[in-house]
Amino acid sequence: MHEETSLTVGRVTRVLTERVTPAIYSTSHPLTVKTHQLDGEPIPPAHGLALDFAPFEVGSAWGPAWGTTWFKLTGEVPAGWSGRRVEARIDLGFDINMPGFQCEALVYRADGTPVKSINPRNQWVPISDAAEGGESIELYLEAASNPVLLDYHPFLPTQEGDIETSSPEPLYRTRHMELAVFEPEVFELSLDLEVLLELQAELPETGPRRMRILQALDNALDRLDLQRIVATASDARAQLRDALDSPAEASSHRIAAVGHAHIDSAWLWPVRETIRKVARTTSSMTELIENDPDFLYGMSSAQQYEWIKEHRPEVYARVKDAVAKGRFLPLGGMWVESDTVMPTGESIARQFSYGQRFFEKEFGIRSKGVWLPDSFGYSPALPQLMRRAGFEWFFTQKISWNQRNVFPHHSFLWEGIDGSRMFTHFPPMDTYNSQLSGEEVAKSTRQFRENRVATQSIAPVGWGDGGGGTTREMTGKARRLADLEGSARVQWQHPDDFFDAAKAELTDPAVWVGELYLELHRGTLTSQHATKAGNRRAEQALIEAELWATTAAVRDGAAYPHDELDRLWKLLLLQQFHDILPGTSIAWVHREAAATFAAIVADAQTIAAAARRVLAGEGDRKLVFNPTSIAGPAPLGAAPAAASGLSVSLTERDGGFVLENDLVTVVITAEGLITSAVDTATGRDAIAPGTEANLFQLHQDFPNMWDAWDIDHFYRNRVDDLRAAESLSAQLVDGTAEVVVERSFSTSALRQTISLAPDSATVVLRTEIDWNETEKLLKLAFPLDLQAATTEAETQFGFHSRPTHVNTSWEAAKFETSMHRFVLVREPDFGVALVNDSIYGYDTTRDSTDAGVSTTVRLSLLRAPRFPDPDTDHGTHVITTGLVIGATPESATAAGIELNAPATVVTGANNVAPLVSVSGEGIVVSSVKLADDRSGDVVVRVYESRGRRTTGALNVGFAHSGIREVSLIEDEIPDARTGAEFALTPFEVRTVRIAR
Ligand SMILES: [Zn+2]
């Protein structure tokens, strides 16, 4: 930097920090403080205001981890302050480096009206624009002493993440709680100086614009009397006017700013704290909206609106009012900002339907776009699902976190597995927590990939990751950056308006095909297995509850439990939030998630059982209720089980066993490993010659950071093959051959049952693990005798193909990838699939054997990271996987569904014909339910599962008055197709409404 430049920069920096900013408040007067620390959990504000308060000395400590302390502040405006702008300044012991991660409070007036929140970067409370001397002041603070879990000792294990283990010691020490006179002109000067100081740093070193700004800054400081800042601030500002009035260049980049807070629905705090975070943040944002006519604030997640509606109605009323005025923008159309990699297609559909229905009912609006700044990668099924739900745009920025490859577009079309395309934007600023700093604004201009053909990008502006949101400093900056030479133009804008303009100017956008894989956070497919398993069970339980309740409602006139199903779905959708289902929250959150999943499953099973009882009637026949559309007696209905007449043989060989039925022959060694699995029809062996499948492999797994999130690729360099078996035994159980293997390793033990049923080509591997490891990753390996170009892993309503090679850095970065119920590996005429009941991660390698190239697939079973939950995954887990020998897309899909949706046997009298069934190859029924509008119509969703074109028909087993297509969220669609017959394109999803 030029000597003169650095002298000016140093001068402005020091004067701004040491003199101007401290002069924003010219005088202060202490408030009288009393407190009441609650013994337990938070209470409603009305109760808080009525508590008994004890004297409290400012400067003393308060607040154990997760505690709530009510503060009562009283005082009087000093006589000499009449006509001045007066604020309260409250420092609860904040560290300004960590907004969102520490103590916070919501401020109430004596009558219970919320004022705004205070947090590390927003410590003021408005009292009066023109105060009256002698006016008495009474404020109440509901203060939360949430512990700092991340920044001081990043990624070190801590017991503070659960109220059951956290320390009772106070965490914070108050600094000041006072009334103060706010000097608007000094505040404006501070922003003038900051904006120009930050802007000049981004300009060419000796360019005239930078030089003129530096001269203006020097001139301004020459006018400033450092002992009389308030009196001379206006004079100093006058020297900066020309520099701030100089307009932006015609070609300057345009930034659509949207106020934002990114309040994670749970993360390093429990769900109950998020409810309060939302109340705090939204009360501050409505206050800012009232005081800045241009400012727009956007908030996603219908769940967060519903929380404040229920728990903080006084805050919600203000939000509703601001929404009606078009200033507070409900965004995203989802129930929560969910993970999109692991939930089923039905769950994604419900994220959209519950989200949009809430926004419509409460505000009379629908979101036009999906707003997901922070989830960890995006499934290639999303473009179709978003389009079929009626969305027009998609927004994220997380892919900028890629470890290796820089994503090549910022505005582009994203194409999914079915060919649907969605207009998508990533902000080139690479953040969802913008402060509108000069550096961030310049970065947008510099990095925007479409600079040749487009002119605009989005900036979400505000403190996020726990809330706080936008500040008056940021809106002040936005005002100065609206039209400023050398800067991008910044304008508050609704994302809908941005997307309309961006689409209009980008006439030939680039296309990105397939998943938006995040080259980071690969451990989120595996961490917190109980949460993953709970999600899988709850998803299936709700689908079955809907199926049987619908069948009973239509056939027998039974009441359909709409309210109860809504309640359960919303609970499930919340658990799919992008830090809960991925396993990246504190212990408290996962402890509650496990209990919630168990409750959802139990309640959904109660609904299903009651409906099956109605359908079965009184009798003593054993009826098999099959909840899937693909196999067994009466798919989607119930019928007596038929005896197969098939058998399986079990013979001992070389200390191990051979399992054989008409379809396959499986060889298990004395160590319990599978060395051969031959398909009878083709004679092909699934297992690569000279290798062992069903091999547990234990890796050291200690990533450089983000423990629960990340698996770093070097984990592979250290591995223990768990070959040794403590015991091996076998027997026939009800005609099924079962081999039981027991293994102990490190501090853990497992018991695995390998079974083969008479009529099945799937070897089922049920593993019960007592897992007590630290920083380990457990894989289950299957070296397959297949020279496969790709693996095909199930996602929502279909599967996606990933190359098995690592020719390019993009493939190499995908060293841990996602699946739902199956991953299929195949040559043109023979394939093998691995299915599972509760896991989501796998990796693939191309290996070489004497016979040529083979493909090894390894399922990711368990991890043991220590941050943020120090005991992640400790305890007992049951994980069932299956090796499907001779698999095709049809049989892999079927095996995956069957493993997760076993039939239920009920004693009764009546066969139950399916309410609906489908004919047509590859068509799967995904859900059968009564319509959300409670009209009694039946809604059925089907999809093409093989990635091929197909035709078929829906067979409706009840009197109806027509079938017509509706959107994914049950909206009427123009020119809807009607009738029972349909032609589907690859992976097409179709939702139909059957009128009754
Ligand atoms: Zn987040």
Short mmCIF file of N, CA and C and ligand atoms in Angstrom, two decimals, residues 262-265 267 337 373-376 398 432 465 577-579, ligand 1:
data_model
loop_
_atom_site.label_atom_id
_atom_site.label_comp_id
_atom_site.label_asym_id
_atom_site.label_seq_id
_atom_site.Cartn_x
_atom_site.Cartn_y
_atom_site.Cartn_z
N HIS A 262 -31.23 -16.47 8.99
CA HIS A 262 -30.91 -17.89 9.04
C HIS A 262 -30.95 -18.44 10.47
N ILE A 263 -32.15 -18.59 10.98
CA ILE A 263 -32.31 -19.16 12.32
C ILE A 263 -32.43 -20.67 12.15
N ASP A 264 -31.39 -21.37 12.53
CA ASP A 264 -31.46 -22.84 12.46
C ASP A 264 -32.54 -23.33 13.42
N SER A 265 -33.39 -24.23 12.95
CA SER A 265 -34.54 -24.64 13.77
C SER A 265 -34.14 -25.45 15.01
N TRP A 267 -29.88 -26.58 16.66
CA TRP A 267 -28.49 -26.82 16.26
C TRP A 267 -27.64 -26.89 17.52
N GLU A 337 -36.33 -25.48 6.70
CA GLU A 337 -35.26 -25.63 5.72
C GLU A 337 -34.67 -27.02 5.94
N PRO A 373 -30.53 -21.79 1.89
CA PRO A 373 -29.12 -21.36 1.82
C PRO A 373 -28.13 -22.37 2.40
N ASP A 374 -28.60 -23.21 3.34
CA ASP A 374 -27.60 -23.89 4.17
C ASP A 374 -27.72 -25.41 4.25
N SER A 375 -28.54 -26.10 3.51
CA SER A 375 -28.50 -27.56 3.70
C SER A 375 -27.36 -28.16 2.90
N PHE A 376 -27.05 -29.41 3.23
CA PHE A 376 -25.73 -29.96 2.88
C PHE A 376 -25.77 -30.79 1.59
N LYS A 398 -24.78 -22.99 -0.45
CA LYS A 398 -23.89 -23.87 0.31
C LYS A 398 -22.79 -24.49 -0.54
N TYR A 432 -24.51 -16.44 3.51
CA TYR A 432 -25.90 -16.10 3.78
C TYR A 432 -26.00 -15.20 5.01
N ASP A 465 -27.16 -17.93 11.57
CA ASP A 465 -26.68 -19.04 12.39
C ASP A 465 -27.11 -18.86 13.84
N PHE A 577 -35.00 -31.09 9.70
CA PHE A 577 -34.25 -29.84 9.59
C PHE A 577 -32.76 -30.14 9.34
N HIS A 578 -32.08 -29.21 8.69
CA HIS A 578 -30.73 -29.55 8.18
C HIS A 578 -29.61 -29.64 9.22
N ASP A 579 -29.95 -29.53 10.50
CA ASP A 579 -28.95 -29.93 11.51
C ASP A 579 -29.46 -31.04 12.41
ZN ZN B 1 -28.15 -23.73 8.95
#
